[in-house]
């Protein structure tokens, strides 16, 4: 494995795998369906600029981000792209919407009025998607009140209604409730006059939603995050059949090897007692890199060809791993916290089980200190 001086902890991002995932997801959807790529939180820790560039090369031109600052960064890379801001805007963020030509998710009449004023000031229409709350209880207008807000948006000259969407709260675990959410949303949609519906993006499905995505419904777009990075939100058969592969591997190094006798209490809080004469590898990554303290005493790291247990607490910069009985480990060796190495694998799912977190969280809490390294397949002609 090629490394350089800076690499105490790094994430390898396989852009070819990312591109294959994209192709597979698109192939699994009807052709008419537009693909909104969710690239918030630095593209789930994968690095927004590289991911967005790759998406643009793959002719994806619609992006969803959490806020106007992320949107401004995407705008630099995709001057002509459509950028949907999913989160609620703070008052001082409003001007960015006009400055960066953003599309905004709207949840109520107050937001609509503020955007109409913005449009008035700039002498143009502000593009919006109305978000309908069908049971998540977070953003969006409650579905029973949605028809009034949609009507209001259609009748506001400074507003261009471009889409309607909702968000599932249990797409991966509760198909019945997801069906109810779809029905609530479609009922709100029915109040839009047929001739005003043409051209609107109608979307509900995140990665988990694809499990119940149906060709027969009026949905004409999806908003995909986790799955394009290669991870399934749940065990669904359809999601599995798409066959996406992990894009990110999280690696570090062996910083020190030492031997200590049985009975020694080690780590902060003396949280681990060595049960045998032990050989320990001190790994050059800790919670300051994105290995949560919840991995203390229970997670594993691939060292010397096998997944070896973490002993004691994960600390800010270092983590102790038991390598007793292994004589093939050297200082400087690469180790793997997430991913494959030497025939062993720690999947994100395994990492999450060991650290009591969710895949989204595991990926986007890999910190800034961890250098992202991009790999692409060599182009052969
Ligand atoms: C983050 C997000 C998504 C993407 O969800 P995944 O489960 O990662 O596919 C879609 N829609 C909204 C509103 C989101 O906030």
mmCIF file of C-alpha atoms and ligand atoms in Angstrom:
data_model
loop_
_atom_site.group_PDB
_atom_site.id
_atom_site.type_symbol
_atom_site.label_atom_id
_atom_site.label_comp_id
_atom_site.label_asym_id
_atom_site.label_seq_id
_atom_site.Cartn_x
_atom_site.Cartn_y
_atom_site.Cartn_z
ATOM 1 C CA UNK A 1 0.000 0.000 0.000
ATOM 2 C CA UNK A 2 1.454 3.345 -1.065
ATOM 3 C CA UNK A 3 1.442 5.966 1.643
ATOM 4 C CA UNK A 4 3.167 9.262 2.199
ATOM 5 C CA UNK A 5 4.401 11.244 5.173
ATOM 6 C CA UNK A 6 1.092 12.828 6.037
ATOM 7 C CA UNK A 7 -0.832 9.632 6.333
ATOM 8 C CA UNK A 8 -1.402 8.703 9.917
ATOM 9 C CA UNK A 9 -5.104 8.289 9.186
ATOM 10 C CA UNK A 10 -6.707 8.579 5.784
ATOM 11 C CA UNK A 11 -9.819 7.708 3.843
ATOM 12 C CA UNK A 12 -9.494 6.163 0.409
ATOM 13 C CA UNK A 13 -12.337 7.175 -1.848
ATOM 14 C CA UNK A 14 -12.842 4.939 -4.847
ATOM 15 C CA UNK A 15 -14.449 7.212 -7.431
ATOM 16 C CA UNK A 16 -14.782 4.353 -9.903
ATOM 17 C CA UNK A 17 -16.894 2.451 -7.379
ATOM 18 C CA UNK A 18 -18.929 5.614 -6.851
ATOM 19 C CA UNK A 19 -19.525 5.884 -10.583
ATOM 20 C CA UNK A 20 -20.511 2.220 -10.828
ATOM 21 C CA UNK A 21 -22.977 2.701 -7.964
ATOM 22 C CA UNK A 22 -24.527 5.632 -9.739
ATOM 23 C CA UNK A 23 -24.920 3.618 -12.932
ATOM 24 C CA UNK A 24 -26.504 0.719 -11.046
ATOM 25 C CA UNK A 25 -28.964 2.913 -9.144
ATOM 26 C CA UNK A 26 -30.008 4.739 -12.304
ATOM 27 C CA UNK A 27 -30.393 1.445 -14.161
ATOM 28 C CA UNK A 28 -32.700 0.190 -11.402
ATOM 29 C CA UNK A 29 -35.043 3.155 -11.888
ATOM 30 C CA UNK A 30 -37.361 3.942 -14.785
ATOM 31 C CA UNK A 31 -35.593 6.136 -17.325
ATOM 32 C CA UNK A 32 -37.891 9.121 -16.835
ATOM 33 C CA UNK A 33 -36.916 9.454 -13.170
ATOM 34 C CA UNK A 34 -34.587 12.355 -12.374
ATOM 35 C CA UNK A 35 -31.734 11.807 -9.991
ATOM 36 C CA UNK A 36 -31.174 14.324 -7.201
ATOM 37 C CA UNK A 37 -27.785 13.564 -5.699
ATOM 38 C CA UNK A 38 -27.614 14.298 -1.985
ATOM 39 C CA UNK A 39 -24.164 15.736 -1.253
ATOM 40 C CA UNK A 40 -24.711 17.393 2.117
ATOM 41 C CA UNK A 41 -22.132 17.142 4.933
ATOM 42 C CA UNK A 42 -19.214 17.116 2.486
ATOM 43 C CA UNK A 43 -20.872 14.362 0.469
ATOM 44 C CA UNK A 44 -21.259 12.183 3.553
ATOM 45 C CA UNK A 45 -17.588 12.668 4.379
ATOM 46 C CA UNK A 46 -16.396 11.609 0.917
ATOM 47 C CA UNK A 47 -15.412 15.138 -0.154
ATOM 48 C CA UNK A 48 -18.018 17.250 -1.897
ATOM 49 C CA UNK A 49 -15.874 18.756 -4.696
ATOM 50 C CA UNK A 50 -14.639 15.405 -5.998
ATOM 51 C CA UNK A 51 -18.047 13.747 -5.668
ATOM 52 C CA UNK A 52 -19.898 16.610 -7.351
ATOM 53 C CA UNK A 53 -17.338 16.730 -10.177
ATOM 54 C CA UNK A 54 -17.828 13.037 -10.764
ATOM 55 C CA UNK A 55 -21.613 13.397 -10.677
ATOM 56 C CA UNK A 56 -21.441 16.188 -13.252
ATOM 57 C CA UNK A 57 -19.341 13.957 -15.516
ATOM 58 C CA UNK A 58 -22.074 11.348 -15.149
ATOM 59 C CA UNK A 59 -24.649 13.912 -16.240
ATOM 60 C CA UNK A 60 -26.289 14.377 -12.874
ATOM 61 C CA UNK A 61 -27.211 18.038 -12.648
ATOM 62 C CA UNK A 62 -29.423 18.257 -9.604
ATOM 63 C CA UNK A 63 -27.955 18.364 -6.117
ATOM 64 C CA UNK A 64 -29.406 18.519 -2.639
ATOM 65 C CA UNK A 65 -27.527 20.102 0.255
ATOM 66 C CA UNK A 66 -28.355 21.003 3.841
ATOM 67 C CA UNK A 67 -27.780 24.756 3.767
ATOM 68 C CA UNK A 68 -26.798 27.785 1.694
ATOM 69 C CA UNK A 69 -23.100 27.518 2.558
ATOM 70 C CA UNK A 70 -22.880 24.006 1.176
ATOM 71 C CA UNK A 71 -24.918 25.218 -1.778
ATOM 72 C CA UNK A 72 -22.461 28.051 -2.477
ATOM 73 C CA UNK A 73 -19.615 25.500 -2.557
ATOM 74 C CA UNK A 74 -21.508 23.282 -4.980
ATOM 75 C CA UNK A 75 -22.305 26.325 -7.133
ATOM 76 C CA UNK A 76 -18.567 26.943 -7.706
ATOM 77 C CA UNK A 77 -18.203 23.491 -9.209
ATOM 78 C CA UNK A 78 -21.513 23.286 -11.023
ATOM 79 C CA UNK A 79 -22.299 26.747 -12.411
ATOM 80 C CA UNK A 80 -25.370 25.519 -14.262
ATOM 81 C CA UNK A 81 -26.566 22.883 -11.818
ATOM 82 C CA UNK A 82 -29.839 22.945 -9.963
ATOM 83 C CA UNK A 83 -29.144 23.083 -6.232
ATOM 84 C CA UNK A 84 -31.897 22.366 -3.757
ATOM 85 C CA UNK A 85 -31.366 23.571 -0.187
ATOM 86 C CA UNK A 86 -33.139 21.082 2.064
ATOM 87 C CA UNK A 87 -32.819 22.833 5.416
ATOM 88 C CA UNK A 88 -34.784 25.777 6.813
ATOM 89 C CA UNK A 89 -33.112 29.121 6.092
ATOM 90 C CA UNK A 90 -31.986 31.478 8.825
ATOM 91 C CA UNK A 91 -33.032 35.093 8.222
ATOM 92 C CA UNK A 92 -29.498 36.268 7.336
ATOM 93 C CA UNK A 93 -29.093 33.455 4.800
ATOM 94 C CA UNK A 94 -31.882 34.629 2.541
ATOM 95 C CA UNK A 95 -29.715 36.818 0.291
ATOM 96 C CA UNK A 96 -27.518 33.821 -0.592
ATOM 97 C CA UNK A 97 -30.498 32.252 -2.295
ATOM 98 C CA UNK A 98 -30.502 35.013 -4.881
ATOM 99 C CA UNK A 99 -26.704 35.383 -5.019
ATOM 100 C CA UNK A 100 -26.116 31.696 -5.795
ATOM 101 C CA UNK A 101 -29.314 31.018 -7.703
ATOM 102 C CA UNK A 102 -30.569 28.338 -5.333
ATOM 103 C CA UNK A 103 -33.805 26.420 -5.120
ATOM 104 C CA UNK A 104 -35.291 26.373 -1.650
ATOM 105 C CA UNK A 105 -37.405 23.856 0.243
ATOM 106 C CA UNK A 106 -40.366 25.732 1.695
ATOM 107 C CA UNK A 107 -42.343 24.606 4.745
ATOM 108 C CA UNK A 108 -44.783 27.401 5.486
ATOM 109 C CA UNK A 109 -46.438 30.643 4.384
ATOM 110 C CA UNK A 110 -43.978 32.753 6.319
ATOM 111 C CA UNK A 111 -41.005 31.307 4.424
ATOM 112 C CA UNK A 112 -42.910 31.718 1.189
ATOM 113 C CA UNK A 113 -43.577 35.391 1.929
ATOM 114 C CA UNK A 114 -39.921 36.077 2.761
ATOM 115 C CA UNK A 115 -38.816 34.454 -0.498
ATOM 116 C CA UNK A 116 -41.427 36.418 -2.429
ATOM 117 C CA UNK A 117 -39.965 39.610 -0.942
ATOM 118 C CA UNK A 118 -36.506 38.445 -1.950
ATOM 119 C CA UNK A 119 -37.760 37.893 -5.491
ATOM 120 C CA UNK A 120 -39.337 41.333 -5.464
ATOM 121 C CA UNK A 121 -36.050 42.943 -4.389
ATOM 122 C CA UNK A 122 -34.138 41.157 -7.140
ATOM 123 C CA UNK A 123 -36.777 41.495 -9.807
ATOM 124 C CA UNK A 124 -37.001 37.788 -10.479
ATOM 125 C CA UNK A 125 -38.746 34.589 -9.506
ATOM 126 C CA UNK A 126 -37.308 32.474 -6.709
ATOM 127 C CA UNK A 127 -37.486 28.744 -7.458
ATOM 128 C CA UNK A 128 -38.881 26.563 -4.673
ATOM 129 C CA UNK A 129 -39.934 23.035 -3.870
ATOM 130 C CA UNK A 130 -42.688 22.757 -1.288
ATOM 131 C CA UNK A 131 -41.973 20.157 1.333
ATOM 132 C CA UNK A 132 -44.943 18.248 2.657
ATOM 133 C CA UNK A 133 -44.771 16.725 6.138
ATOM 134 C CA UNK A 134 -46.437 13.333 5.900
ATOM 135 C CA UNK A 135 -45.344 12.027 9.283
ATOM 136 C CA UNK A 136 -41.704 12.908 9.889
ATOM 137 C CA UNK A 137 -42.711 15.931 11.968
ATOM 138 C CA UNK A 138 -39.573 17.849 11.096
ATOM 139 C CA UNK A 139 -39.553 20.182 8.096
ATOM 140 C CA UNK A 140 -42.467 20.643 5.734
ATOM 141 C CA UNK A 141 -46.067 21.766 5.868
ATOM 142 C CA UNK A 142 -48.394 19.241 7.496
ATOM 143 C CA UNK A 143 -50.046 17.377 4.622
ATOM 144 C CA UNK A 144 -53.555 18.524 5.511
ATOM 145 C CA UNK A 145 -52.487 22.148 5.162
ATOM 146 C CA UNK A 146 -50.326 21.571 2.089
ATOM 147 C CA UNK A 147 -52.982 22.290 -0.568
ATOM 148 C CA UNK A 148 -53.439 25.858 0.738
ATOM 149 C CA UNK A 149 -49.688 26.537 0.691
ATOM 150 C CA UNK A 150 -49.310 25.028 -2.782
ATOM 151 C CA UNK A 151 -52.166 27.228 -4.024
ATOM 152 C CA UNK A 152 -50.546 30.272 -2.482
ATOM 153 C CA UNK A 153 -47.189 29.480 -4.117
ATOM 154 C CA UNK A 154 -48.831 29.043 -7.512
ATOM 155 C CA UNK A 155 -50.455 32.452 -7.122
ATOM 156 C CA UNK A 156 -47.332 34.337 -6.023
ATOM 157 C CA UNK A 157 -45.720 36.016 -9.039
ATOM 158 C CA UNK A 158 -42.232 36.187 -7.467
ATOM 159 C CA UNK A 159 -42.234 32.443 -6.807
ATOM 160 C CA UNK A 160 -41.595 29.641 -9.274
ATOM 161 C CA UNK A 161 -42.911 26.341 -7.928
ATOM 162 C CA UNK A 162 -40.579 23.679 -9.344
ATOM 163 C CA UNK A 163 -41.269 20.715 -7.143
ATOM 164 C CA UNK A 164 -43.171 19.022 -4.367
ATOM 165 C CA UNK A 165 -41.636 16.518 -2.029
ATOM 166 C CA UNK A 166 -41.910 14.643 1.212
ATOM 167 C CA UNK A 167 -39.489 12.694 3.371
ATOM 168 C CA UNK A 168 -39.992 9.224 4.821
ATOM 169 C CA UNK A 169 -39.422 8.597 8.493
ATOM 170 C CA UNK A 170 -39.245 4.800 8.402
ATOM 171 C CA UNK A 171 -38.630 3.784 4.784
ATOM 172 C CA UNK A 172 -36.261 0.989 5.784
ATOM 173 C CA UNK A 173 -38.307 -0.431 8.641
ATOM 174 C CA UNK A 174 -42.020 0.261 8.229
ATOM 175 C CA UNK A 175 -43.469 -0.358 4.754
ATOM 176 C CA UNK A 176 -47.039 0.231 5.936
ATOM 177 C CA UNK A 177 -46.277 3.656 7.335
ATOM 178 C CA UNK A 178 -44.237 4.493 4.237
ATOM 179 C CA UNK A 179 -47.265 3.597 2.106
ATOM 180 C CA UNK A 180 -49.423 5.873 4.263
ATOM 181 C CA UNK A 181 -46.885 8.673 3.824
ATOM 182 C CA UNK A 182 -47.009 8.213 0.041
ATOM 183 C CA UNK A 183 -50.812 8.325 0.121
ATOM 184 C CA UNK A 184 -50.902 11.478 2.236
ATOM 185 C CA UNK A 185 -48.472 13.134 -0.138
ATOM 186 C CA UNK A 186 -50.356 12.096 -3.268
ATOM 187 C CA UNK A 187 -53.595 13.396 -1.801
ATOM 188 C CA UNK A 188 -52.004 16.801 -1.329
ATOM 189 C CA UNK A 189 -50.603 16.605 -4.851
ATOM 190 C CA UNK A 190 -54.042 15.924 -6.329
ATOM 191 C CA UNK A 191 -55.136 19.416 -5.382
ATOM 192 C CA UNK A 192 -52.692 20.871 -7.910
ATOM 193 C CA UNK A 193 -54.535 21.471 -11.177
ATOM 194 C CA UNK A 194 -53.380 19.045 -13.874
ATOM 195 C CA UNK A 195 -52.004 21.788 -16.123
ATOM 196 C CA UNK A 196 -49.933 23.240 -13.273
ATOM 197 C CA UNK A 197 -48.412 19.853 -12.509
ATOM 198 C CA UNK A 198 -46.456 19.447 -15.710
ATOM 199 C CA UNK A 199 -42.789 20.081 -15.203
ATOM 200 C CA UNK A 200 -42.958 19.795 -11.425
ATOM 201 C CA UNK A 201 -40.444 17.486 -9.800
ATOM 202 C CA UNK A 202 -42.381 15.121 -7.562
ATOM 203 C CA UNK A 203 -40.149 13.259 -5.146
ATOM 204 C CA UNK A 204 -40.234 11.303 -1.940
ATOM 205 C CA UNK A 205 -37.639 8.570 -2.132
ATOM 206 C CA UNK A 206 -34.384 8.626 -0.253
ATOM 207 C CA UNK A 207 -32.205 5.504 -0.438
ATOM 208 C CA UNK A 208 -34.550 3.528 1.795
ATOM 209 C CA UNK A 209 -37.602 4.636 -0.175
ATOM 210 C CA UNK A 210 -36.341 2.856 -3.294
ATOM 211 C CA UNK A 211 -37.367 -0.410 -1.682
ATOM 212 C CA UNK A 212 -40.996 0.561 -2.325
ATOM 213 C CA UNK A 213 -40.525 2.885 -5.286
ATOM 214 C CA UNK A 214 -43.180 2.064 -7.827
ATOM 215 C CA UNK A 215 -43.188 2.846 -11.529
ATOM 216 C CA UNK A 216 -46.907 3.511 -11.468
ATOM 217 C CA UNK A 217 -46.890 6.459 -9.189
ATOM 218 C CA UNK A 218 -46.430 10.055 -10.281
ATOM 219 C CA UNK A 219 -43.017 10.283 -8.659
ATOM 220 C CA UNK A 220 -40.527 11.530 -11.223
ATOM 221 C CA UNK A 221 -37.417 12.091 -9.109
ATOM 222 C CA UNK A 222 -35.490 10.476 -6.250
ATOM 223 C CA UNK A 223 -33.131 11.980 -3.673
ATOM 224 C CA UNK A 224 -30.292 9.567 -3.085
ATOM 225 C CA UNK A 225 -27.581 9.868 -0.485
ATOM 226 C CA UNK A 226 -26.339 6.812 1.360
ATOM 227 C CA UNK A 227 -26.856 4.264 -1.415
ATOM 228 C CA UNK A 228 -24.675 6.098 -3.933
ATOM 229 C CA UNK A 229 -21.812 5.879 -1.426
ATOM 230 C CA UNK A 230 -22.372 2.133 -1.436
ATOM 231 C CA UNK A 231 -24.311 1.485 1.749
ATOM 232 C CA UNK A 232 -27.804 0.155 2.179
ATOM 233 C CA UNK A 233 -30.037 1.785 4.768
ATOM 234 C CA UNK A 234 -31.688 -1.552 5.503
ATOM 235 C CA UNK A 235 -31.863 -5.184 4.481
ATOM 236 C CA UNK A 236 -34.400 -4.771 1.644
ATOM 237 C CA UNK A 237 -34.274 -7.235 -1.246
ATOM 238 C CA UNK A 238 -34.579 -4.584 -3.942
ATOM 239 C CA UNK A 239 -31.835 -2.445 -2.404
ATOM 240 C CA UNK A 240 -29.594 -5.520 -2.234
ATOM 241 C CA UNK A 241 -30.317 -6.423 -5.832
ATOM 242 C CA UNK A 242 -28.933 -3.068 -6.988
ATOM 243 C CA UNK A 243 -25.522 -4.311 -5.880
ATOM 244 C CA UNK A 244 -23.797 -1.099 -4.836
ATOM 245 C CA UNK A 245 -20.302 -1.311 -3.357
ATOM 246 C CA UNK A 246 -18.597 0.707 -0.625
ATOM 247 C CA UNK A 247 -16.726 3.788 -1.854
ATOM 248 C CA UNK A 248 -14.805 4.723 1.283
ATOM 249 C CA UNK A 249 -12.136 2.867 3.255
ATOM 250 C CA UNK A 250 -10.858 4.295 6.514
ATOM 251 C CA UNK A 251 -7.239 3.496 7.317
ATOM 252 C CA UNK A 252 -4.499 4.305 9.800
ATOM 253 C CA UNK A 253 -1.056 2.970 10.758
ATOM 254 C CA UNK A 254 0.666 1.012 13.455
ATOM 255 C CA UNK A 255 2.543 3.657 15.450
ATOM 256 C CA UNK A 256 4.115 1.488 18.128
ATOM 257 C CA UNK A 257 4.306 -2.134 19.184
ATOM 258 C CA UNK A 258 4.851 -3.169 22.777
ATOM 259 C CA UNK A 259 4.618 -6.128 25.096
ATOM 260 C CA UNK A 260 3.109 -6.072 28.572
ATOM 261 C CA UNK A 261 2.595 -8.840 31.147
ATOM 262 C CA UNK A 262 -0.701 -10.447 32.139
ATOM 263 C CA UNK A 263 -2.530 -8.598 34.902
ATOM 264 C CA UNK A 264 -1.501 -5.113 33.769
ATOM 265 C CA UNK A 265 -4.282 -2.525 33.888
ATOM 266 C CA UNK A 266 -4.105 -0.359 30.800
ATOM 267 C CA UNK A 267 -5.768 2.632 29.132
ATOM 268 C CA UNK A 268 -7.543 5.674 30.610
ATOM 269 C CA UNK A 269 -9.527 4.784 33.677
ATOM 270 C CA UNK A 270 -7.563 1.485 33.823
ATOM 271 C CA UNK A 271 -10.461 0.190 31.777
ATOM 272 C CA UNK A 272 -8.762 -2.969 30.545
ATOM 273 C CA UNK A 273 -6.809 -5.630 32.399
ATOM 274 C CA UNK A 274 -4.570 -7.800 30.242
ATOM 275 C CA UNK A 275 -5.615 -11.410 30.767
ATOM 276 C CA UNK A 276 -2.409 -12.813 29.277
ATOM 277 C CA UNK A 277 1.062 -11.680 28.389
ATOM 278 C CA UNK A 278 0.136 -9.403 25.515
ATOM 279 C CA UNK A 279 1.486 -7.821 22.408
ATOM 280 C CA UNK A 280 -0.187 -4.495 21.689
ATOM 281 C CA UNK A 281 -0.245 -2.298 18.605
ATOM 282 C CA UNK A 282 -0.867 1.395 19.185
ATOM 283 C CA UNK A 283 -2.834 2.650 16.185
ATOM 284 C CA UNK A 284 -2.448 6.228 14.913
ATOM 285 C CA UNK A 285 -6.157 7.111 15.025
ATOM 286 C CA UNK A 286 -8.722 7.837 17.689
ATOM 287 C CA UNK A 287 -11.892 9.835 18.203
ATOM 288 C CA UNK A 288 -10.097 12.895 16.848
ATOM 289 C CA UNK A 289 -10.193 11.068 13.526
ATOM 290 C CA UNK A 290 -13.710 9.694 13.727
ATOM 291 C CA UNK A 291 -13.389 6.421 15.631
ATOM 292 C CA UNK A 292 -16.049 6.948 18.303
ATOM 293 C CA UNK A 293 -15.334 6.222 21.963
ATOM 294 C CA UNK A 294 -18.250 3.801 21.807
ATOM 295 C CA UNK A 295 -15.795 1.444 20.038
ATOM 296 C CA UNK A 296 -13.846 1.256 23.312
ATOM 297 C CA UNK A 297 -13.355 -2.334 24.402
ATOM 298 C CA UNK A 298 -15.602 -3.716 21.660
ATOM 299 C CA UNK A 299 -14.664 -2.508 18.175
ATOM 300 C CA UNK A 300 -12.098 -4.097 15.896
ATOM 301 C CA UNK A 301 -9.381 -2.909 13.556
ATOM 302 C CA UNK A 302 -7.792 -4.973 10.782
ATOM 303 C CA UNK A 303 -4.120 -5.408 11.668
ATOM 304 C CA UNK A 304 -1.808 -7.953 10.079
ATOM 305 C CA UNK A 305 -4.525 -9.599 8.020
ATOM 306 C CA UNK A 306 -7.222 -10.056 10.667
ATOM 307 C CA UNK A 307 -9.774 -7.994 12.589
ATOM 308 C CA UNK A 308 -8.253 -7.533 16.057
ATOM 309 C CA UNK A 309 -10.011 -6.257 19.200
ATOM 310 C CA UNK A 310 -9.657 -2.726 20.537
ATOM 311 C CA UNK A 311 -8.531 -2.794 24.179
ATOM 312 C CA UNK A 312 -9.565 -0.125 26.679
ATOM 313 C CA UNK A 313 -10.688 3.292 25.606
ATOM 314 C CA UNK A 314 -10.395 4.860 22.223
ATOM 315 C CA UNK A 315 -8.470 8.075 22.894
ATOM 316 C CA UNK A 316 -8.194 11.259 20.851
ATOM 317 C CA UNK A 317 -5.212 10.280 18.725
ATOM 318 C CA UNK A 318 -4.529 6.651 19.520
ATOM 319 C CA UNK A 319 -6.173 3.309 19.977
ATOM 320 C CA UNK A 320 -4.723 0.130 21.483
ATOM 321 C CA UNK A 321 -5.267 -3.145 19.626
ATOM 322 C CA UNK A 322 -4.453 -6.647 20.832
ATOM 323 C CA UNK A 323 -2.038 -8.383 18.458
ATOM 324 C CA UNK A 324 -0.928 -11.108 20.841
ATOM 325 C CA UNK A 325 0.420 -14.090 18.946
ATOM 326 C CA UNK A 326 0.991 -12.161 15.727
ATOM 327 C CA UNK A 327 4.548 -11.692 14.583
ATOM 328 C CA UNK A 328 3.805 -10.270 11.143
ATOM 329 C CA UNK A 329 2.955 -6.746 12.322
ATOM 330 C CA UNK A 330 5.496 -3.937 11.942
ATOM 331 C CA UNK A 331 5.545 -0.280 12.953
ATOM 332 C CA UNK A 332 4.270 1.729 9.986
ATOM 333 C CA UNK A 333 1.940 -0.979 8.677
ATOM 334 C CA UNK A 334 -1.376 0.218 7.314
ATOM 335 C CA UNK A 335 -4.452 -0.905 9.255
ATOM 336 C CA UNK A 336 -8.144 -0.671 8.388
ATOM 337 C CA UNK A 337 -10.982 0.711 10.501
ATOM 338 C CA UNK A 338 -13.589 0.483 7.726
ATOM 339 C CA UNK A 339 -13.053 -1.480 4.532
ATOM 340 C CA UNK A 340 -11.119 -4.461 3.234
ATOM 341 C CA UNK A 341 -7.506 -5.376 3.712
ATOM 342 C CA UNK A 342 -5.609 -8.632 3.152
ATOM 343 C CA UNK A 343 -8.772 -10.687 2.789
ATOM 344 C CA UNK A 344 -10.396 -9.335 5.954
ATOM 345 C CA UNK A 345 -13.231 -6.815 5.989
ATOM 346 C CA UNK A 346 -14.902 -4.466 8.432
ATOM 347 C CA UNK A 347 -18.062 -3.246 6.752
ATOM 348 C CA UNK A 348 -19.730 0.006 7.700
ATOM 349 C CA UNK A 349 -22.540 -2.151 9.082
ATOM 350 C CA UNK A 350 -20.070 -3.973 11.340
ATOM 351 C CA UNK A 351 -18.416 -0.695 12.345
ATOM 352 C CA UNK A 352 -21.854 0.678 13.251
ATOM 353 C CA UNK A 353 -22.794 -2.410 15.247
ATOM 354 C CA UNK A 354 -19.536 -2.075 17.211
ATOM 355 C CA UNK A 355 -19.929 1.645 17.809
ATOM 356 C CA UNK A 356 -23.702 2.002 18.182
ATOM 357 C CA UNK A 357 -23.981 4.498 15.398
ATOM 358 C CA UNK A 358 -25.711 4.607 12.022
ATOM 359 C CA UNK A 359 -23.992 4.413 8.636
ATOM 360 C CA UNK A 360 -24.729 8.064 7.777
ATOM 361 C CA UNK A 361 -23.117 9.113 11.048
ATOM 362 C CA UNK A 362 -20.094 6.811 10.743
ATOM 363 C CA UNK A 363 -19.264 8.296 7.338
ATOM 364 C CA UNK A 364 -19.771 11.952 8.077
ATOM 365 C CA UNK A 365 -18.027 11.960 11.443
ATOM 366 C CA UNK A 366 -14.675 11.002 9.910
ATOM 367 C CA UNK A 367 -12.899 14.238 10.768
ATOM 368 C CA UNK A 368 -10.999 16.833 8.785
ATOM 369 C CA UNK A 369 -7.683 15.515 10.087
ATOM 370 C CA UNK A 370 -8.232 12.378 8.010
ATOM 371 C CA UNK A 371 -6.866 13.027 4.553
ATOM 372 C CA UNK A 372 -9.107 11.970 1.690
ATOM 373 C CA UNK A 373 -7.262 10.164 -1.074
ATOM 374 C CA UNK A 374 -9.017 9.630 -4.372
ATOM 375 C CA UNK A 375 -8.615 6.601 -6.568
ATOM 376 C CA UNK A 376 -9.969 6.167 -10.036
ATOM 377 C CA UNK A 377 -9.543 3.285 -12.419
ATOM 378 C CA UNK A 378 -6.820 3.894 -14.956
ATOM 379 C CA UNK A 379 -8.382 4.668 -18.284
ATOM 380 C CA UNK A 380 -7.286 2.080 -20.826
ATOM 381 C CA UNK A 381 -7.712 2.740 -24.496
HETATM 382 C C1 LIG B 1 -30.307 13.386 3.696
HETATM 383 C C2 LIG B 1 -31.580 13.398 2.974
HETATM 384 C C3 LIG B 1 -31.821 12.496 1.923
HETATM 385 C C4 LIG B 1 -30.879 11.367 1.572
HETATM 386 O O1 LIG B 1 -31.152 10.271 2.401
HETATM 387 P P1 LIG B 1 -30.359 8.895 2.243
HETATM 388 O O2 LIG B 1 -31.022 8.023 3.238
HETATM 389 O O3 LIG B 1 -28.940 9.172 2.601
HETATM 390 O O4 LIG B 1 -30.528 8.447 0.848
HETATM 391 C C5 LIG B 1 -32.985 12.645 1.198
HETATM 392 N N1 LIG B 1 -33.875 13.604 1.513
HETATM 393 C C6 LIG B 1 -33.694 14.466 2.535
HETATM 394 C C7 LIG B 1 -34.740 15.490 2.821
HETATM 395 C C8 LIG B 1 -32.552 14.387 3.304
HETATM 396 O O5 LIG B 1 -32.387 15.242 4.320
#
